[in-house]
């Protein structure tokens, strides 16, 4: 299994541009989530999904959209990028919410918004 | 609101020493506490967890201690190795099943 795969690894955007961060897992996990990591701030939850067709907001959802059309994929969309969205983004998954104590993380996407 | 915090942002140890990383939490209703390790340029990786009805749990070279009286969690790493150098996060899960992460402690192991 490849685990959790995130693409791209690095991205530079200009303010106002849009883009999609991709996340895919091949472990048949029901639960998927997106975090952003800023220096000294730890991991903050953006959006999460408990299964295909179901998404919900986390702690910092503003400026981001998600969808979950399949079990495997959970893309994160930035509709109009802002400098405040410069961060490292991590996708994480688990078998289901009952096993959320053990999340599997991707290797991250480093995003810079100029 | 509830939060998970860390006492020390950076911990430096000599190779072979034991390391203790501390974490304070404030939500007495948390069901699980978890430790993650994040190496440079990588995503966090699960190390060990402990349920709220336990005081101690041991893994390979790691031990997690939970003191519910003072709401304190610690990760002990025995015989610390250079490969243990990383940022360590504690996290807690309440009934909402959403993990809440602390800010992290950087462990530096000197050879």
mmCIF file with all atom_site columns, C-alpha atoms in Angstrom:
data_model
loop_
_atom_site.group_PDB
_atom_site.id
_atom_site.type_symbol
_atom_site.label_atom_id
_atom_site.label_alt_id
_atom_site.label_comp_id
_atom_site.label_asym_id
_atom_site.label_entity_id
_atom_site.label_seq_id
_atom_site.pdbx_PDB_ins_code
_atom_site.Cartn_x
_atom_site.Cartn_y
_atom_site.Cartn_z
_atom_site.occupancy
_atom_site.B_iso_or_equiv
_atom_site.pdbx_formal_charge
_atom_site.auth_seq_id
_atom_site.auth_comp_id
_atom_site.auth_asym_id
_atom_site.auth_atom_id
_atom_site.pdbx_PDB_model_num
ATOM 1   C CA . UNK A 1 1   ? 0.000   0.000  0.000  1.00 0.00 ? 1   UNK A CA 1
ATOM 2   C CA . UNK A 1 2   ? 1.180   3.512  -0.763 1.00 0.00 ? 2   UNK A CA 1
ATOM 3   C CA . UNK A 1 3   ? -0.710  4.876  2.273  1.00 0.00 ? 3   UNK A CA 1
ATOM 4   C CA . UNK A 1 4   ? -1.729  8.534  2.054  1.00 0.00 ? 4   UNK A CA 1
ATOM 5   C CA . UNK A 1 5   ? -0.450  10.339 -1.031 1.00 0.00 ? 5   UNK A CA 1
ATOM 6   C CA . UNK A 1 6   ? -0.470  14.111 -1.339 1.00 0.00 ? 6   UNK A CA 1
ATOM 7   C CA . UNK A 1 7   ? 0.279   16.160 -4.426 1.00 0.00 ? 7   UNK A CA 1
ATOM 8   C CA . UNK A 1 8   ? 1.916   18.513 -5.126 1.00 0.00 ? 8   UNK A CA 1
ATOM 9   C CA . UNK A 1 9   ? 4.736   18.617 -2.547 1.00 0.00 ? 9   UNK A CA 1
ATOM 10  C CA . UNK A 1 10  ? 5.407   22.307 -3.164 1.00 0.00 ? 10  UNK A CA 1
ATOM 11  C CA . UNK A 1 11  ? 3.287   25.072 -4.674 1.00 0.00 ? 11  UNK A CA 1
ATOM 12  C CA . UNK A 1 12  ? 3.636   28.821 -5.069 1.00 0.00 ? 12  UNK A CA 1
ATOM 13  C CA . UNK A 1 13  ? 0.531   30.864 -5.813 1.00 0.00 ? 13  UNK A CA 1
ATOM 14  C CA . UNK A 1 14  ? -0.242  34.504 -6.328 1.00 0.00 ? 14  UNK A CA 1
ATOM 15  C CA . UNK A 1 15  ? -2.943  36.138 -4.253 1.00 0.00 ? 15  UNK A CA 1
ATOM 16  C CA . UNK A 1 16  ? -6.339  35.427 -5.765 1.00 0.00 ? 16  UNK A CA 1
ATOM 17  C CA . UNK A 1 17  ? -5.344  32.294 -7.644 1.00 0.00 ? 17  UNK A CA 1
ATOM 18  C CA . UNK A 1 18  ? -7.179  29.047 -7.080 1.00 0.00 ? 18  UNK A CA 1
ATOM 19  C CA . UNK A 1 19  ? -5.827  25.553 -6.805 1.00 0.00 ? 19  UNK A CA 1
ATOM 20  C CA . UNK A 1 20  ? -6.625  22.070 -5.534 1.00 0.00 ? 20  UNK A CA 1
ATOM 21  C CA . UNK A 1 21  ? -4.461  20.043 -3.180 1.00 0.00 ? 21  UNK A CA 1
ATOM 22  C CA . UNK A 1 22  ? -4.879  16.365 -3.871 1.00 0.00 ? 22  UNK A CA 1
ATOM 23  C CA . UNK A 1 23  ? -5.086  13.607 -1.292 1.00 0.00 ? 23  UNK A CA 1
ATOM 24  C CA . UNK A 1 24  ? -5.590  9.925  -1.974 1.00 0.00 ? 24  UNK A CA 1
ATOM 25  C CA . UNK A 1 25  ? -5.416  6.851  0.240  1.00 0.00 ? 25  UNK A CA 1
ATOM 26  C CA . UNK A 1 26  ? -5.424  3.202  -0.749 1.00 0.00 ? 26  UNK A CA 1
ATOM 27  C CA . UNK A 1 27  ? -6.240  1.705  2.649  1.00 0.00 ? 27  UNK A CA 1
ATOM 28  C CA . UNK A 1 28  ? -10.025 1.814  2.261  1.00 0.00 ? 28  UNK A CA 1
ATOM 29  C CA . UNK A 1 29  ? -10.206 4.295  5.119  1.00 0.00 ? 29  UNK A CA 1
ATOM 30  C CA . UNK A 1 30  ? -13.549 5.908  5.844  1.00 0.00 ? 30  UNK A CA 1
ATOM 31  C CA . UNK A 1 31  ? -12.259 8.925  7.749  1.00 0.00 ? 31  UNK A CA 1
ATOM 32  C CA . UNK A 1 32  ? -10.165 11.578 5.996  1.00 0.00 ? 32  UNK A CA 1
ATOM 33  C CA . UNK A 1 33  ? -9.138  15.036 7.096  1.00 0.00 ? 33  UNK A CA 1
ATOM 34  C CA . UNK A 1 34  ? -7.072  18.078 6.234  1.00 0.00 ? 34  UNK A CA 1
ATOM 35  C CA . UNK A 1 35  ? -4.802  19.953 8.631  1.00 0.00 ? 35  UNK A CA 1
ATOM 36  C CA . UNK A 1 36  ? -2.645  23.000 8.272  1.00 0.00 ? 36  UNK A CA 1
ATOM 37  C CA . UNK A 1 37  ? 0.568   23.366 10.195 1.00 0.00 ? 37  UNK A CA 1
ATOM 38  C CA . UNK A 1 38  ? 1.988   26.777 10.990 1.00 0.00 ? 38  UNK A CA 1
ATOM 39  C CA . UNK A 1 39  ? 5.128   27.495 13.054 1.00 0.00 ? 39  UNK A CA 1
ATOM 40  C CA . UNK A 1 40  ? 4.369   27.250 16.760 1.00 0.00 ? 40  UNK A CA 1
ATOM 41  C CA . UNK A 1 41  ? 0.696   26.469 16.109 1.00 0.00 ? 41  UNK A CA 1
ATOM 42  C CA . UNK A 1 42  ? 0.643   22.705 15.875 1.00 0.00 ? 42  UNK A CA 1
ATOM 43  C CA . UNK A 1 43  ? -1.899  21.057 13.590 1.00 0.00 ? 43  UNK A CA 1
ATOM 44  C CA . UNK A 1 44  ? -5.230  22.725 13.042 1.00 0.00 ? 44  UNK A CA 1
ATOM 45  C CA . UNK A 1 45  ? -8.144  20.897 11.473 1.00 0.00 ? 45  UNK A CA 1
ATOM 46  C CA . UNK A 1 46  ? -9.586  22.462 8.308  1.00 0.00 ? 46  UNK A CA 1
ATOM 47  C CA . UNK A 1 47  ? -12.204 19.977 7.078  1.00 0.00 ? 47  UNK A CA 1
ATOM 48  C CA . UNK A 1 48  ? -12.935 16.324 7.574  1.00 0.00 ? 48  UNK A CA 1
ATOM 49  C CA . UNK A 1 49  ? -15.041 13.522 6.140  1.00 0.00 ? 49  UNK A CA 1
ATOM 50  C CA . UNK A 1 50  ? -16.435 10.402 7.786  1.00 0.00 ? 50  UNK A CA 1
ATOM 51  C CA . UNK A 1 51  ? -17.240 8.744  4.483  1.00 0.00 ? 51  UNK A CA 1
ATOM 52  C CA . UNK A 1 52  ? -17.984 9.280  0.811  1.00 0.00 ? 52  UNK A CA 1
ATOM 53  C CA . UNK A 1 53  ? -20.498 12.054 0.306  1.00 0.00 ? 53  UNK A CA 1
ATOM 54  C CA . UNK A 1 54  ? -20.090 13.442 3.839  1.00 0.00 ? 54  UNK A CA 1
ATOM 55  C CA . UNK A 1 55  ? -17.924 16.410 4.811  1.00 0.00 ? 55  UNK A CA 1
ATOM 56  C CA . UNK A 1 56  ? -17.823 18.765 7.757  1.00 0.00 ? 56  UNK A CA 1
ATOM 57  C CA . UNK A 1 57  ? -15.925 21.818 8.947  1.00 0.00 ? 57  UNK A CA 1
ATOM 58  C CA . UNK A 1 58  ? -13.065 21.772 11.360 1.00 0.00 ? 58  UNK A CA 1
ATOM 59  C CA . UNK A 1 59  ? -11.454 24.521 13.388 1.00 0.00 ? 59  UNK A CA 1
ATOM 60  C CA . UNK A 1 60  ? -10.275 26.739 10.493 1.00 0.00 ? 60  UNK A CA 1
ATOM 61  C CA . UNK A 1 61  ? -12.498 26.091 7.419  1.00 0.00 ? 61  UNK A CA 1
ATOM 62  C CA . UNK A 1 62  ? -12.740 29.613 5.972  1.00 0.00 ? 62  UNK A CA 1
ATOM 63  C CA . UNK A 1 63  ? -11.248 29.932 2.489  1.00 0.00 ? 63  UNK A CA 1
ATOM 64  C CA . UNK A 1 64  ? -11.255 26.187 1.842  1.00 0.00 ? 64  UNK A CA 1
ATOM 65  C CA . UNK A 1 65  ? -13.696 23.787 0.222  1.00 0.00 ? 65  UNK A CA 1
ATOM 66  C CA . UNK A 1 66  ? -13.696 20.001 0.156  1.00 0.00 ? 66  UNK A CA 1
ATOM 67  C CA . UNK A 1 67  ? -15.635 17.190 -1.434 1.00 0.00 ? 67  UNK A CA 1
ATOM 68  C CA . UNK A 1 68  ? -15.629 13.425 -0.997 1.00 0.00 ? 68  UNK A CA 1
ATOM 69  C CA . UNK A 1 69  ? -17.028 11.769 -4.085 1.00 0.00 ? 69  UNK A CA 1
ATOM 70  C CA . UNK A 1 70  ? -15.075 8.538  -3.536 1.00 0.00 ? 70  UNK A CA 1
ATOM 71  C CA . UNK A 1 71  ? -13.674 6.735  -0.500 1.00 0.00 ? 71  UNK A CA 1
ATOM 72  C CA . UNK A 1 72  ? -10.125 7.127  -1.817 1.00 0.00 ? 72  UNK A CA 1
ATOM 73  C CA . UNK A 1 73  ? -9.942  10.856 -2.623 1.00 0.00 ? 73  UNK A CA 1
ATOM 74  C CA . UNK A 1 74  ? -10.376 13.986 -0.531 1.00 0.00 ? 74  UNK A CA 1
ATOM 75  C CA . UNK A 1 75  ? -9.239  17.107 -2.416 1.00 0.00 ? 75  UNK A CA 1
ATOM 76  C CA . UNK A 1 76  ? -8.860  20.491 -0.723 1.00 0.00 ? 76  UNK A CA 1
ATOM 77  C CA . UNK A 1 77  ? -9.708  23.540 -2.812 1.00 0.00 ? 77  UNK A CA 1
ATOM 78  C CA . UNK A 1 78  ? -8.498  27.081 -2.298 1.00 0.00 ? 78  UNK A CA 1
ATOM 79  C CA . UNK A 1 79  ? -10.893 29.283 -4.257 1.00 0.00 ? 79  UNK A CA 1
ATOM 80  C CA . UNK A 1 80  ? -8.993  32.566 -3.928 1.00 0.00 ? 80  UNK A CA 1
ATOM 81  C CA . UNK A 1 81  ? -5.638  32.169 -2.255 1.00 0.00 ? 81  UNK A CA 1
ATOM 82  C CA . UNK A 1 82  ? -4.522  34.668 0.382  1.00 0.00 ? 82  UNK A CA 1
ATOM 83  C CA . UNK A 1 83  ? -1.092  35.145 2.012  1.00 0.00 ? 83  UNK A CA 1
ATOM 84  C CA . UNK A 1 84  ? -2.626  33.948 5.299  1.00 0.00 ? 84  UNK A CA 1
ATOM 85  C CA . UNK A 1 85  ? -3.006  30.536 3.670  1.00 0.00 ? 85  UNK A CA 1
ATOM 86  C CA . UNK A 1 86  ? 0.743   30.114 3.381  1.00 0.00 ? 86  UNK A CA 1
ATOM 87  C CA . UNK A 1 87  ? 1.314   26.957 5.370  1.00 0.00 ? 87  UNK A CA 1
ATOM 88  C CA . UNK A 1 88  ? 2.115   23.267 5.239  1.00 0.00 ? 88  UNK A CA 1
ATOM 89  C CA . UNK A 1 89  ? -0.953  21.157 4.577  1.00 0.00 ? 89  UNK A CA 1
ATOM 90  C CA . UNK A 1 90  ? -1.362  17.583 5.719  1.00 0.00 ? 90  UNK A CA 1
ATOM 91  C CA . UNK A 1 91  ? -3.977  15.060 4.764  1.00 0.00 ? 91  UNK A CA 1
ATOM 92  C CA . UNK A 1 92  ? -4.701  12.278 7.256  1.00 0.00 ? 92  UNK A CA 1
ATOM 93  C CA . UNK A 1 93  ? -6.923  9.223  7.287  1.00 0.00 ? 93  UNK A CA 1
ATOM 94  C CA . UNK A 1 94  ? -8.063  6.469  9.589  1.00 0.00 ? 94  UNK A CA 1
ATOM 95  C CA . UNK A 1 95  ? -10.075 3.295  9.207  1.00 0.00 ? 95  UNK A CA 1
ATOM 96  C CA . UNK A 1 96  ? -13.078 4.945  10.814 1.00 0.00 ? 96  UNK A CA 1
ATOM 97  C CA . UNK A 1 97  ? -13.888 7.398  13.579 1.00 0.00 ? 97  UNK A CA 1
ATOM 98  C CA . UNK A 1 98  ? -13.600 4.641  16.197 1.00 0.00 ? 98  UNK A CA 1
ATOM 99  C CA . UNK A 1 99  ? -9.898  4.342  15.350 1.00 0.00 ? 99  UNK A CA 1
ATOM 100 C CA . UNK A 1 100 ? -9.118  8.042  15.105 1.00 0.00 ? 100 UNK A CA 1
ATOM 101 C CA . UNK A 1 101 ? -6.455  7.649  17.758 1.00 0.00 ? 101 UNK A CA 1
ATOM 102 C CA . UNK A 1 102 ? -4.270  6.344  14.958 1.00 0.00 ? 102 UNK A CA 1
ATOM 103 C CA . UNK A 1 103 ? -4.226  8.704  12.008 1.00 0.00 ? 103 UNK A CA 1
ATOM 104 C CA . UNK A 1 104 ? -2.091  8.062  8.939  1.00 0.00 ? 104 UNK A CA 1
ATOM 105 C CA . UNK A 1 105 ? -0.612  11.253 7.518  1.00 0.00 ? 105 UNK A CA 1
ATOM 106 C CA . UNK A 1 106 ? 0.619   12.138 4.078  1.00 0.00 ? 106 UNK A CA 1
ATOM 107 C CA . UNK A 1 107 ? 3.989   13.802 3.573  1.00 0.00 ? 107 UNK A CA 1
ATOM 108 C CA . UNK A 1 108 ? 2.501   17.267 3.221  1.00 0.00 ? 108 UNK A CA 1
ATOM 109 C CA . UNK A 1 109 ? 2.154   20.091 0.707  1.00 0.00 ? 109 UNK A CA 1
ATOM 110 C CA . UNK A 1 110 ? 4.134   23.262 1.330  1.00 0.00 ? 110 UNK A CA 1
ATOM 111 C CA . UNK A 1 111 ? 2.126   26.192 -0.026 1.00 0.00 ? 111 UNK A CA 1
ATOM 112 C CA . UNK A 1 112 ? 3.324   29.750 -0.396 1.00 0.00 ? 112 UNK A CA 1
ATOM 113 C CA . UNK A 1 113 ? 0.930   32.527 -1.376 1.00 0.00 ? 113 UNK A CA 1
ATOM 114 C CA . UNK A 1 114 ? 2.609   35.709 -2.556 1.00 0.00 ? 114 UNK A CA 1
ATOM 115 C CA . UNK B 2 1   ? -11.943 26.615 25.401 1.00 0.00 ? 1   UNK B CA 1
ATOM 116 C CA . UNK B 2 2   ? -10.219 23.268 25.889 1.00 0.00 ? 2   UNK B CA 1
ATOM 117 C CA . UNK B 2 3   ? -6.611  23.003 24.811 1.00 0.00 ? 3   UNK B CA 1
ATOM 118 C CA . UNK B 2 4   ? -3.640  20.707 24.702 1.00 0.00 ? 4   UNK B CA 1
ATOM 119 C CA . UNK B 2 5   ? -0.309  22.324 25.526 1.00 0.00 ? 5   UNK B CA 1
ATOM 120 C CA . UNK B 2 6   ? 3.333   21.487 26.058 1.00 0.00 ? 6   UNK B CA 1
ATOM 121 C CA . UNK B 2 7   ? 5.668   22.602 28.831 1.00 0.00 ? 7   UNK B CA 1
ATOM 122 C CA . UNK B 2 8   ? 8.868   22.893 26.758 1.00 0.00 ? 8   UNK B CA 1
ATOM 123 C CA . UNK B 2 9   ? 9.260   23.808 23.099 1.00 0.00 ? 9   UNK B CA 1
ATOM 124 C CA . UNK B 2 10  ? 12.752  22.286 22.772 1.00 0.00 ? 10  UNK B CA 1
ATOM 125 C CA . UNK B 2 11  ? 14.479  19.432 24.573 1.00 0.00 ? 11  UNK B CA 1
ATOM 126 C CA . UNK B 2 12  ? 18.158  18.624 24.031 1.00 0.00 ? 12  UNK B CA 1
ATOM 127 C CA . UNK B 2 13  ? 19.603  15.329 25.228 1.00 0.00 ? 13  UNK B CA 1
ATOM 128 C CA . UNK B 2 14  ? 22.730  13.251 24.767 1.00 0.00 ? 14  UNK B CA 1
ATOM 129 C CA . UNK B 2 15  ? 22.579  10.024 22.846 1.00 0.00 ? 15  UNK B CA 1
ATOM 130 C CA . UNK B 2 16  ? 21.884  7.172  25.218 1.00 0.00 ? 16  UNK B CA 1
ATOM 131 C CA . UNK B 2 17  ? 20.085  9.299  27.781 1.00 0.00 ? 17  UNK B CA 1
ATOM 132 C CA . UNK B 2 18  ? 16.409  8.921  28.562 1.00 0.00 ? 18  UNK B CA 1
ATOM 133 C CA . UNK B 2 19  ? 14.092  11.655 27.261 1.00 0.00 ? 19  UNK B CA 1
ATOM 134 C CA . UNK B 2 20  ? 10.897  12.870 28.848 1.00 0.00 ? 20  UNK B CA 1
ATOM 135 C CA . UNK B 2 21  ? 8.494   15.014 26.866 1.00 0.00 ? 21  UNK B CA 1
ATOM 136 C CA . UNK B 2 22  ? 5.615   16.548 28.770 1.00 0.00 ? 22  UNK B CA 1
ATOM 137 C CA . UNK B 2 23  ? 2.130   17.621 27.803 1.00 0.00 ? 23  UNK B CA 1
ATOM 138 C CA . UNK B 2 24  ? -0.625  19.330 29.786 1.00 0.00 ? 24  UNK B CA 1
ATOM 139 C CA . UNK B 2 25  ? -4.255  18.970 28.846 1.00 0.00 ? 25  UNK B CA 1
ATOM 140 C CA . UNK B 2 26  ? -7.353  20.699 30.117 1.00 0.00 ? 26  UNK B CA 1
ATOM 141 C CA . UNK B 2 27  ? -10.274 18.549 28.924 1.00 0.00 ? 27  UNK B CA 1
ATOM 142 C CA . UNK B 2 28  ? -11.019 16.043 31.672 1.00 0.00 ? 28  UNK B CA 1
ATOM 143 C CA . UNK B 2 29  ? -13.538 14.317 29.368 1.00 0.00 ? 29  UNK B CA 1
ATOM 144 C CA . UNK B 2 30  ? -10.909 13.195 26.852 1.00 0.00 ? 30  UNK B CA 1
ATOM 145 C CA . UNK B 2 31  ? -11.053 9.496  25.999 1.00 0.00 ? 31  UNK B CA 1
ATOM 146 C CA . UNK B 2 32  ? -7.707  8.993  24.312 1.00 0.00 ? 32  UNK B CA 1
ATOM 147 C CA . UNK B 2 33  ? -4.312  10.588 24.394 1.00 0.00 ? 33  UNK B CA 1
ATOM 148 C CA . UNK B 2 34  ? -1.871  10.055 21.597 1.00 0.00 ? 34  UNK B CA 1
ATOM 149 C CA . UNK B 2 35  ? 1.739   10.822 20.804 1.00 0.00 ? 35  UNK B CA 1
ATOM 150 C CA . UNK B 2 36  ? 2.941   11.508 17.273 1.00 0.00 ? 36  UNK B CA 1
ATOM 151 C CA . UNK B 2 37  ? 6.469   11.935 15.952 1.00 0.00 ? 37  UNK B CA 1
ATOM 152 C CA . UNK B 2 38  ? 7.209   14.256 13.050 1.00 0.00 ? 38  UNK B CA 1
ATOM 153 C CA . UNK B 2 39  ? 10.582  14.091 11.363 1.00 0.00 ? 39  UNK B CA 1
ATOM 154 C CA . UNK B 2 40  ? 11.782  16.986 9.261  1.00 0.00 ? 40  UNK B CA 1
ATOM 155 C CA . UNK B 2 41  ? 9.948   17.199 5.938  1.00 0.00 ? 41  UNK B CA 1
ATOM 156 C CA . UNK B 2 42  ? 7.546   14.398 6.766  1.00 0.00 ? 42  UNK B CA 1
ATOM 157 C CA . UNK B 2 43  ? 4.043   14.000 8.094  1.00 0.00 ? 43  UNK B CA 1
ATOM 158 C CA . UNK B 2 44  ? 3.369   13.047 11.716 1.00 0.00 ? 44  UNK B CA 1
ATOM 159 C CA . UNK B 2 45  ? 3.615   9.374  12.555 1.00 0.00 ? 45  UNK B CA 1
ATOM 160 C CA . UNK B 2 46  ? 1.684   7.591  15.303 1.00 0.00 ? 46  UNK B CA 1
ATOM 161 C CA . UNK B 2 47  ? 3.871   6.415  18.178 1.00 0.00 ? 47  UNK B CA 1
ATOM 162 C CA . UNK B 2 48  ? 1.645   5.283  21.007 1.00 0.00 ? 48  UNK B CA 1
ATOM 163 C CA . UNK B 2 49  ? -1.707  6.010  22.594 1.00 0.00 ? 49  UNK B CA 1
ATOM 164 C CA . UNK B 2 50  ? -3.305  5.551  25.970 1.00 0.00 ? 50  UNK B CA 1
ATOM 165 C CA . UNK B 2 51  ? -6.906  5.368  27.018 1.00 0.00 ? 51  UNK B CA 1
ATOM 166 C CA . UNK B 2 52  ? -8.167  7.600  29.785 1.00 0.00 ? 52  UNK B CA 1
ATOM 167 C CA . UNK B 2 53  ? -8.805  4.598  32.067 1.00 0.00 ? 53  UNK B CA 1
ATOM 168 C CA . UNK B 2 54  ? -5.103  3.698  32.047 1.00 0.00 ? 54  UNK B CA 1
ATOM 169 C CA . UNK B 2 55  ? -2.126  5.224  33.861 1.00 0.00 ? 55  UNK B CA 1
ATOM 170 C CA . UNK B 2 56  ? 0.733   3.735  31.890 1.00 0.00 ? 56  UNK B CA 1
ATOM 171 C CA . UNK B 2 57  ? 1.378   2.068  28.599 1.00 0.00 ? 57  UNK B CA 1
ATOM 172 C CA . UNK B 2 58  ? 4.630   0.764  27.214 1.00 0.00 ? 58  UNK B CA 1
ATOM 173 C CA . UNK B 2 59  ? 5.836   0.272  23.683 1.00 0.00 ? 59  UNK B CA 1
ATOM 174 C CA . UNK B 2 60  ? 9.192   -0.375 22.151 1.00 0.00 ? 60  UNK B CA 1
ATOM 175 C CA . UNK B 2 61  ? 11.565  2.022  24.004 1.00 0.00 ? 61  UNK B CA 1
ATOM 176 C CA . UNK B 2 62  ? 8.659   4.349  24.728 1.00 0.00 ? 62  UNK B CA 1
ATOM 177 C CA . UNK B 2 63  ? 6.383   4.683  27.720 1.00 0.00 ? 63  UNK B CA 1
ATOM 178 C CA . UNK B 2 64  ? 3.425   6.999  28.078 1.00 0.00 ? 64  UNK B CA 1
ATOM 179 C CA . UNK B 2 65  ? 2.259   8.044  31.524 1.00 0.00 ? 65  UNK B CA 1
ATOM 180 C CA . UNK B 2 66  ? -1.094  9.633  32.240 1.00 0.00 ? 66  UNK B CA 1
ATOM 181 C CA . UNK B 2 67  ? -1.790  11.533 35.436 1.00 0.00 ? 67  UNK B CA 1
ATOM 182 C CA . UNK B 2 68  ? -5.439  12.469 35.392 1.00 0.00 ? 68  UNK B CA 1
ATOM 183 C CA . UNK B 2 69  ? -5.258  14.181 38.764 1.00 0.00 ? 69  UNK B CA 1
ATOM 184 C CA . UNK B 2 70  ? -3.060  16.949 37.411 1.00 0.00 ? 70  UNK B CA 1
ATOM 185 C CA . UNK B 2 71  ? -4.074  16.484 33.759 1.00 0.00 ? 71  UNK B CA 1
ATOM 186 C CA . UNK B 2 72  ? -0.581  15.648 32.632 1.00 0.00 ? 72  UNK B CA 1
ATOM 187 C CA . UNK B 2 73  ? 0.729   13.334 29.954 1.00 0.00 ? 73  UNK B CA 1
ATOM 188 C CA . UNK B 2 74  ? 4.328   12.371 29.326 1.00 0.00 ? 74  UNK B CA 1
ATOM 189 C CA . UNK B 2 75  ? 6.287   10.408 26.753 1.00 0.00 ? 75  UNK B CA 1
ATOM 190 C CA . UNK B 2 76  ? 9.442   8.708  27.946 1.00 0.00 ? 76  UNK B CA 1
ATOM 191 C CA . UNK B 2 77  ? 11.978  7.531  25.386 1.00 0.00 ? 77  UNK B CA 1
ATOM 192 C CA . UNK B 2 78  ? 14.605  5.125  26.687 1.00 0.00 ? 78  UNK B CA 1
ATOM 193 C CA . UNK B 2 79  ? 18.182  5.196  25.397 1.00 0.00 ? 79  UNK B CA 1
ATOM 194 C CA . UNK B 2 80  ? 17.522  8.090  23.036 1.00 0.00 ? 80  UNK B CA 1
ATOM 195 C CA . UNK B 2 81  ? 19.086  7.732  19.611 1.00 0.00 ? 81  UNK B CA 1
ATOM 196 C CA . UNK B 2 82  ? 19.890  10.320 16.914 1.00 0.00 ? 82  UNK B CA 1
ATOM 197 C CA . UNK B 2 83  ? 16.976  8.912  14.916 1.00 0.00 ? 83  UNK B CA 1
ATOM 198 C CA . UNK B 2 84  ? 14.655  10.052 17.675 1.00 0.00 ? 84  UNK B CA 1
ATOM 199 C CA . UNK B 2 85  ? 15.356  13.686 16.803 1.00 0.00 ? 85  UNK B CA 1
ATOM 200 C CA . UNK B 2 86  ? 12.004  15.077 15.703 1.00 0.00 ? 86  UNK B CA 1
ATOM 201 C CA . UNK B 2 87  ? 9.050   17.155 16.813 1.00 0.00 ? 87  UNK B CA 1
ATOM 202 C CA . UNK B 2 88  ? 6.712   15.292 19.143 1.00 0.00 ? 88  UNK B CA 1
ATOM 203 C CA . UNK B 2 89  ? 3.039   16.152 19.369 1.00 0.00 ? 89  UNK B CA 1
ATOM 204 C CA . UNK B 2 90  ? 0.534   15.101 21.942 1.00 0.00 ? 90  UNK B CA 1
ATOM 205 C CA . UNK B 2 91  ? -3.110  14.938 20.966 1.00 0.00 ? 91  UNK B CA 1
ATOM 206 C CA . UNK B 2 92  ? -6.343  14.189 22.740 1.00 0.00 ? 92  UNK B CA 1
ATOM 207 C CA . UNK B 2 93  ? -9.683  12.825 21.587 1.00 0.00 ? 93  UNK B CA 1
ATOM 208 C CA . UNK B 2 94  ? -12.960 13.532 23.287 1.00 0.00 ? 94  UNK B CA 1
ATOM 209 C CA . UNK B 2 95  ? -16.393 12.171 22.488 1.00 0.00 ? 95  UNK B CA 1
ATOM 210 C CA . UNK B 2 96  ? -16.386 14.059 19.184 1.00 0.00 ? 96  UNK B CA 1
ATOM 211 C CA . UNK B 2 97  ? -13.659 11.655 17.880 1.00 0.00 ? 97  UNK B CA 1
ATOM 212 C CA . UNK B 2 98  ? -11.749 14.610 16.449 1.00 0.00 ? 98  UNK B CA 1
ATOM 213 C CA . UNK B 2 99  ? -8.121  14.719 17.628 1.00 0.00 ? 99  UNK B CA 1
ATOM 214 C CA . UNK B 2 100 ? -6.888  18.044 19.009 1.00 0.00 ? 100 UNK B CA 1
ATOM 215 C CA . UNK B 2 101 ? -3.135  18.552 18.699 1.00 0.00 ? 101 UNK B CA 1
ATOM 216 C CA . UNK B 2 102 ? -0.720  20.426 20.898 1.00 0.00 ? 102 UNK B CA 1
ATOM 217 C CA . UNK B 2 103 ? 1.957   22.770 19.535 1.00 0.00 ? 103 UNK B CA 1
ATOM 218 C CA . UNK B 2 104 ? 4.784   20.251 19.631 1.00 0.00 ? 104 UNK B CA 1
ATOM 219 C CA . UNK B 2 105 ? 8.153   19.780 21.330 1.00 0.00 ? 105 UNK B CA 1
ATOM 220 C CA . UNK B 2 106 ? 11.371  19.594 19.346 1.00 0.00 ? 106 UNK B CA 1
ATOM 221 C CA . UNK B 2 107 ? 13.676  16.825 20.582 1.00 0.00 ? 107 UNK B CA 1
ATOM 222 C CA . UNK B 2 108 ? 17.342  17.239 19.651 1.00 0.00 ? 108 UNK B CA 1
ATOM 223 C CA . UNK B 2 109 ? 19.654  14.295 20.270 1.00 0.00 ? 109 UNK B CA 1
ATOM 224 C CA . UNK B 2 110 ? 23.357  15.052 20.392 1.00 0.00 ? 110 UNK B CA 1
ATOM 225 C CA . UNK B 2 111 ? 25.767  12.245 19.482 1.00 0.00 ? 111 UNK B CA 1
#
